[in-house]
Amino acid sequence: MTTDLSGLAALIERQWHRFGRETPADGLLLNRAETPSGPIRSVYRPSFCVVAQGAKTTLLGETGFRYAAGQALFASLDLAVTARITEASPARPYLALSLAIDLDALADLLSAQAETLAEEAAPAPAFTPLRTVTLDPDLCDPLARLLTLLDHPRDLPVLAPLIGREIVWRLLGGPLGPALRQVGLPESHAARIGRATAWIREHYAETLRVADLAALARMSPASFHRHFKAVTTMTPVQFQKQVRLHEARRLLLAAGDVAGVGYAIGYESPSQFSRDYRRLFGAPPGRDGAAIRARLTAEPTLP
């Protein structure tokens, strides 16, 4: 495992210097830090995060999940979280990758291999939207191939989905298999709430109606509201606000028009947008966006 992790860490380091956080591979994000961080507020997608070096802690509500080198975090649906990088230094920076789970590929594999997976399946654990596990050594090879594929842009659109499918298949056969099956079966509790969080993330600027989300989840409004908060630790309206403000932060990287960004994400009042943004990120949107742009400009890159 040590050699494999060293190889993954070297690949993450190299590709991060080339691309930064967002890579050309759909759903593949990289993370690197030389110092422990303060609170990092973000909205996770259904994803699989692997730490190759250093350590991180993610909070969902009041519950913390720590994962260090050789461990992984699985997020089963869209979730608003607060994280901290806890182990990082210039000599040994924090290095990690996150890969979005292709839910279509997951559903296809569950359908095509239902009998085989049923025979191998462990009993379904109590549902939790975040779960940490030790990284399966068999995953190091496809993860390394996916990172290396970034060097071959012509091959990327054809081969990356195939490697992603292989990774999902290996996850299904490992300790995360029961949790993945909960997400991939359309009428499971996890999938129902997942449909609602995904809808909010995709339609964050629209007016939210709990009754419509409950119908999407095939629950009564009262039951849906109760289960949504139990899973995400937030009400649907609170979750939508988190998604809106994170999208605003992304938009502010390219635009200095604070009021325009506020309107674009669904706010009708610029002053309310500014108050909510500052409450979440600790600075007004204009100042925060300028600081992030300056920080990104100052980051060194390699050819």
Short mmCIF file of C-alpha atoms in Angstrom, two decimals:
data_model
loop_
_atom_site.label_atom_id
_atom_site.label_comp_id
_atom_site.label_asym_id
_atom_site.label_seq_id
_atom_site.Cartn_x
_atom_site.Cartn_y
_atom_site.Cartn_z
CA MET A 1 0.00 0.00 0.00
CA THR A 2 2.83 2.43 0.84
CA THR A 3 4.31 2.26 -2.66
CA ASP A 4 0.89 2.64 -4.27
CA LEU A 5 0.08 5.64 -2.08
CA SER A 6 3.44 7.21 -2.91
CA GLY A 7 2.67 6.81 -6.59
CA LEU A 8 -0.80 8.31 -6.19
CA ALA A 9 0.63 11.21 -4.19
CA ALA A 10 3.22 11.94 -6.89
CA LEU A 11 0.57 11.86 -9.62
CA ILE A 12 -1.77 14.15 -7.67
CA GLU A 13 1.10 16.56 -7.01
CA ARG A 14 2.09 16.68 -10.67
CA GLN A 15 -1.41 17.03 -12.07
CA TRP A 16 -2.42 19.61 -9.47
CA HIS A 17 0.44 21.83 -10.62
CA ARG A 18 -0.81 21.43 -14.19
CA PHE A 19 -4.54 21.87 -13.69
CA GLY A 20 -5.23 23.03 -10.15
CA ARG A 21 -8.35 21.77 -8.42
CA GLU A 22 -10.52 21.11 -11.49
CA THR A 23 -9.17 18.64 -14.03
CA PRO A 24 -10.29 17.92 -17.61
CA ALA A 25 -11.71 14.58 -16.45
CA ASP A 26 -15.38 14.94 -15.62
CA GLY A 27 -15.96 14.74 -11.87
CA LEU A 28 -12.26 14.45 -10.94
CA LEU A 29 -11.04 17.10 -8.49
CA LEU A 30 -7.61 17.44 -6.87
CA ASN A 31 -6.64 19.01 -3.58
CA ARG A 32 -3.26 20.12 -2.29
CA ALA A 33 -2.32 22.18 0.77
CA GLU A 34 0.97 22.94 2.52
CA THR A 35 -0.54 24.01 5.86
CA PRO A 36 -3.49 22.93 8.00
CA SER A 37 -6.57 24.95 7.13
CA GLY A 38 -9.34 26.80 8.86
CA PRO A 39 -12.95 25.83 8.15
CA ILE A 40 -13.62 24.98 4.50
CA ARG A 41 -17.33 25.16 3.71
CA SER A 42 -18.45 23.28 0.64
CA VAL A 43 -21.20 21.19 -0.90
CA TYR A 44 -20.11 17.64 -1.65
CA ARG A 45 -21.54 15.74 -4.58
CA PRO A 46 -22.05 11.97 -4.40
CA SER A 47 -18.34 11.17 -4.50
CA PHE A 48 -15.39 9.12 -3.37
CA CYS A 49 -12.49 11.07 -1.84
CA VAL A 50 -9.07 9.44 -1.37
CA VAL A 51 -6.28 10.92 0.76
CA ALA A 52 -2.81 10.02 -0.47
CA GLN A 53 -0.89 12.20 2.00
CA GLY A 54 -1.86 14.19 5.09
CA ALA A 55 -5.25 14.16 6.82
CA LYS A 56 -8.60 15.92 6.81
CA THR A 57 -11.72 16.05 8.96
CA THR A 58 -15.19 16.68 7.53
CA LEU A 59 -18.12 17.74 9.69
CA LEU A 60 -21.72 16.98 8.81
CA GLY A 61 -23.65 18.90 11.43
CA GLU A 62 -21.89 18.02 14.68
CA THR A 63 -20.52 14.65 13.51
CA GLY A 64 -16.89 14.52 12.42
CA PHE A 65 -15.28 12.11 9.95
CA ARG A 66 -11.47 11.97 9.98
CA TYR A 67 -9.60 10.37 7.10
CA ALA A 68 -5.85 10.25 6.59
CA ALA A 69 -3.38 8.80 4.07
CA GLY A 70 -4.65 5.44 2.85
CA GLN A 71 -8.26 6.18 3.79
CA ALA A 72 -11.27 7.39 1.84
CA LEU A 73 -14.53 9.23 2.46
CA PHE A 74 -17.72 8.31 0.61
CA ALA A 75 -20.50 10.91 0.29
CA SER A 76 -23.69 9.19 -0.79
CA LEU A 77 -25.60 12.33 -1.80
CA ASP A 78 -25.25 16.11 -2.14
CA LEU A 79 -24.33 17.46 1.29
CA ALA A 80 -23.34 20.83 2.75
CA VAL A 81 -20.34 20.24 5.02
CA THR A 82 -17.51 21.99 6.84
CA ALA A 83 -14.02 20.49 6.55
CA ARG A 84 -10.53 21.17 7.87
CA ILE A 85 -7.19 19.95 6.58
CA THR A 86 -5.49 18.79 9.78
CA GLU A 87 -2.14 17.41 8.57
CA ALA A 88 -0.09 19.24 5.94
CA SER A 89 3.35 20.82 5.63
CA PRO A 90 5.59 22.17 2.85
CA ALA A 91 7.68 19.00 3.09
CA ARG A 92 4.63 16.70 3.08
CA PRO A 93 1.62 18.56 1.67
CA TYR A 94 -1.92 17.31 1.97
CA LEU A 95 -2.73 15.51 -1.30
CA ALA A 96 -6.12 14.07 -2.18
CA LEU A 97 -8.45 13.39 -5.07
CA SER A 98 -12.22 13.33 -5.26
CA LEU A 99 -14.15 11.43 -7.93
CA ALA A 100 -17.87 12.00 -8.47
CA ILE A 101 -19.86 8.78 -8.52
CA ASP A 102 -21.56 8.23 -11.88
CA LEU A 103 -25.04 7.30 -10.66
CA ASP A 104 -26.08 6.11 -14.13
CA ALA A 105 -23.12 3.73 -14.27
CA LEU A 106 -23.91 2.59 -10.73
CA ALA A 107 -27.55 1.84 -11.61
CA ASP A 108 -26.46 0.02 -14.78
CA LEU A 109 -23.99 -2.17 -12.88
CA LEU A 110 -26.55 -2.96 -10.20
CA SER A 111 -29.06 -3.97 -12.85
CA ALA A 112 -26.69 -5.97 -15.04
CA GLN A 113 -25.00 -7.81 -12.17
CA ALA A 114 -27.89 -8.03 -9.70
CA GLU A 115 -27.54 -11.78 -9.10
CA THR A 116 -23.75 -11.73 -8.61
CA LEU A 117 -23.87 -8.72 -6.31
CA ALA A 118 -26.75 -10.19 -4.31
CA GLU A 119 -24.74 -13.34 -3.62
CA GLU A 120 -21.74 -11.31 -2.42
CA ALA A 121 -23.68 -8.59 -0.63
CA ALA A 122 -23.14 -7.92 3.04
CA PRO A 123 -26.15 -6.90 5.13
CA ALA A 124 -27.07 -3.25 4.55
CA PRO A 125 -25.72 -1.04 7.34
CA ALA A 126 -27.74 1.71 8.98
CA PHE A 127 -27.81 4.56 6.47
CA THR A 128 -25.32 7.38 6.99
CA PRO A 129 -24.64 9.94 4.25
CA LEU A 130 -20.90 10.03 4.98
CA ARG A 131 -18.72 6.99 5.58
CA THR A 132 -14.96 6.46 5.91
CA VAL A 133 -13.08 3.30 4.93
CA THR A 134 -9.55 2.06 4.41
CA LEU A 135 -8.62 2.35 0.74
CA ASP A 136 -8.76 -0.99 -1.08
CA PRO A 137 -5.29 -1.58 -2.62
CA ASP A 138 -7.01 -2.80 -5.81
CA LEU A 139 -8.31 0.74 -6.36
CA CYS A 140 -4.82 2.27 -6.53
CA ASP A 141 -4.21 1.01 -10.07
CA PRO A 142 -7.38 2.40 -11.73
CA LEU A 143 -7.03 5.67 -9.81
CA ALA A 144 -3.42 5.98 -11.02
CA ARG A 145 -4.50 5.21 -14.58
CA LEU A 146 -7.19 7.89 -14.40
CA LEU A 147 -4.66 10.47 -13.20
CA THR A 148 -2.16 9.44 -15.87
CA LEU A 149 -4.88 9.70 -18.52
CA LEU A 150 -4.89 13.46 -17.96
CA ASP A 151 -1.64 13.47 -19.96
CA HIS A 152 -3.52 12.12 -22.99
CA PRO A 153 -6.38 14.52 -23.84
CA ARG A 154 -7.27 12.64 -27.02
CA ASP A 155 -7.95 9.44 -25.05
CA LEU A 156 -9.62 11.10 -22.07
CA PRO A 157 -13.27 11.28 -23.26
CA VAL A 158 -13.24 7.63 -24.34
CA LEU A 159 -11.22 5.95 -21.59
CA ALA A 160 -12.08 8.02 -18.51
CA PRO A 161 -15.72 6.76 -18.35
CA LEU A 162 -14.46 3.17 -18.65
CA ILE A 163 -12.01 3.63 -15.77
CA GLY A 164 -14.73 5.36 -13.76
CA ARG A 165 -17.00 2.39 -14.31
CA GLU A 166 -14.23 0.02 -13.18
CA ILE A 167 -13.77 2.07 -10.01
CA VAL A 168 -17.50 1.93 -9.23
CA TRP A 169 -17.47 -1.84 -9.81
CA ARG A 170 -14.55 -2.33 -7.43
CA LEU A 171 -16.26 -0.13 -4.83
CA LEU A 172 -19.38 -2.31 -5.10
CA GLY A 173 -17.29 -5.36 -4.26
CA GLY A 174 -15.63 -3.74 -1.24
CA PRO A 175 -16.70 -2.40 2.15
CA LEU A 176 -18.59 0.48 0.53
CA GLY A 177 -20.72 -1.92 -1.53
CA PRO A 178 -23.75 -1.93 0.80
CA ALA A 179 -23.74 1.89 1.01
CA LEU A 180 -23.46 2.19 -2.78
CA ARG A 181 -26.36 -0.21 -3.27
CA GLN A 182 -28.47 1.98 -1.00
CA VAL A 183 -27.72 4.94 -3.27
CA GLY A 184 -28.19 3.05 -6.55
CA LEU A 185 -31.54 1.39 -5.84
CA PRO A 186 -34.16 3.96 -6.92
CA GLU A 187 -36.67 3.28 -4.14
CA SER A 188 -34.19 3.16 -1.28
CA HIS A 189 -34.31 5.76 1.46
CA ALA A 190 -30.93 7.18 0.38
CA ALA A 191 -31.92 7.46 -3.28
CA ARG A 192 -35.18 9.25 -2.47
CA ILE A 193 -33.48 11.94 -0.40
CA GLY A 194 -30.64 12.00 -2.94
CA ARG A 195 -33.08 12.88 -5.72
CA ALA A 196 -34.25 15.86 -3.69
CA THR A 197 -30.76 17.16 -2.86
CA ALA A 198 -29.71 16.71 -6.50
CA TRP A 199 -32.78 18.66 -7.68
CA ILE A 200 -31.97 21.52 -5.30
CA ARG A 201 -28.38 21.60 -6.48
CA GLU A 202 -29.39 21.68 -10.15
CA HIS A 203 -32.24 24.21 -9.67
CA TYR A 204 -30.84 26.30 -6.83
CA ALA A 205 -32.06 29.62 -8.28
CA GLU A 206 -35.68 28.49 -8.53
CA THR A 207 -38.41 28.83 -5.93
CA LEU A 208 -38.35 25.82 -3.64
CA ARG A 209 -41.61 24.04 -2.83
CA VAL A 210 -41.32 21.31 -0.22
CA ALA A 211 -44.48 19.63 -1.54
CA ASP A 212 -42.87 19.23 -4.98
CA LEU A 213 -39.68 17.79 -3.46
CA ALA A 214 -41.73 15.41 -1.33
CA ALA A 215 -43.52 14.20 -4.47
CA LEU A 216 -40.14 13.68 -6.15
CA ALA A 217 -39.03 11.61 -3.16
CA ARG A 218 -42.41 9.80 -3.03
CA MET A 219 -43.03 10.82 0.57
CA SER A 220 -45.61 12.90 2.37
CA PRO A 221 -44.43 16.50 2.96
CA ALA A 222 -44.16 15.96 6.72
CA SER A 223 -42.23 12.69 6.35
CA PHE A 224 -39.99 14.16 3.67
CA HIS A 225 -39.13 17.23 5.75
CA ARG A 226 -38.29 15.05 8.76
CA HIS A 227 -36.14 12.58 6.80
CA PHE A 228 -34.40 15.32 4.80
CA LYS A 229 -33.25 17.06 7.97
CA ALA A 230 -32.23 13.79 9.59
CA VAL A 231 -29.94 12.98 6.64
CA THR A 232 -28.54 16.41 5.74
CA THR A 233 -28.83 18.09 9.20
CA MET A 234 -30.65 20.96 7.42
CA THR A 235 -34.10 21.85 6.21
CA PRO A 236 -34.57 21.98 2.42
CA VAL A 237 -34.59 25.81 2.53
CA GLN A 238 -31.35 25.90 4.54
CA PHE A 239 -29.73 23.46 2.13
CA GLN A 240 -30.81 25.55 -0.86
CA LYS A 241 -29.26 28.64 0.73
CA GLN A 242 -25.95 26.80 1.18
CA VAL A 243 -25.96 25.67 -2.43
CA ARG A 244 -26.81 29.18 -3.66
CA LEU A 245 -24.01 30.81 -1.68
CA HIS A 246 -21.42 28.26 -2.82
CA GLU A 247 -22.47 28.84 -6.42
CA ALA A 248 -22.15 32.59 -5.80
CA ARG A 249 -18.58 32.10 -4.62
CA ARG A 250 -17.79 30.22 -7.82
CA LEU A 251 -19.38 32.92 -9.98
CA LEU A 252 -17.49 35.66 -8.15
CA LEU A 253 -14.20 34.19 -9.38
CA ALA A 254 -15.09 35.41 -12.86
CA ALA A 255 -17.30 38.44 -12.14
CA GLY A 256 -17.03 41.48 -9.91
CA ASP A 257 -20.72 42.40 -10.16
CA VAL A 258 -21.86 41.36 -6.70
CA ALA A 259 -25.48 42.39 -7.17
CA GLY A 260 -25.65 40.58 -10.52
CA VAL A 261 -24.32 37.39 -8.95
CA GLY A 262 -26.88 37.66 -6.17
CA TYR A 263 -29.74 37.97 -8.63
CA ALA A 264 -28.33 35.11 -10.72
CA ILE A 265 -28.46 32.67 -7.81
CA GLY A 266 -32.02 33.59 -6.81
CA TYR A 267 -31.71 36.46 -4.32
CA GLU A 268 -34.06 39.41 -4.74
CA SER A 269 -32.30 41.62 -2.19
CA PRO A 270 -28.58 42.49 -2.66
CA SER A 271 -28.28 43.41 1.02
CA GLN A 272 -29.71 40.06 2.13
CA PHE A 273 -27.34 38.26 -0.24
CA SER A 274 -24.39 40.17 1.20
CA ARG A 275 -25.43 39.39 4.80
CA ASP A 276 -25.94 35.68 4.15
CA TYR A 277 -22.67 35.43 2.20
CA ARG A 278 -20.68 37.13 4.94
CA ARG A 279 -22.28 34.93 7.60
CA LEU A 280 -21.18 31.78 5.76
CA PHE A 281 -17.75 32.78 4.42
CA GLY A 282 -16.66 35.45 6.91
CA ALA A 283 -16.28 38.32 4.43
CA PRO A 284 -18.55 40.33 2.08
CA PRO A 285 -18.89 38.79 -1.40
CA GLY A 286 -16.90 41.48 -3.25
CA ARG A 287 -13.94 41.34 -0.87
CA ASP A 288 -14.00 37.54 -0.64
CA GLY A 289 -14.11 37.11 -4.43
CA ALA A 290 -11.19 39.52 -4.91
CA ALA A 291 -9.15 37.69 -2.25
CA ILE A 292 -9.76 34.31 -3.87
CA ARG A 293 -8.83 35.63 -7.33
CA ALA A 294 -5.60 37.11 -5.93
CA ARG A 295 -4.76 33.86 -4.17
CA LEU A 296 -5.32 31.79 -7.32
CA THR A 297 -3.21 34.18 -9.39
CA ALA A 298 -0.35 33.86 -6.91
CA GLU A 299 -0.33 30.04 -6.90
CA PRO A 300 2.73 28.62 -8.71
CA THR A 301 2.22 26.31 -11.67
CA LEU A 302 4.47 24.02 -13.61
CA PRO A 303 4.59 23.78 -17.42
#
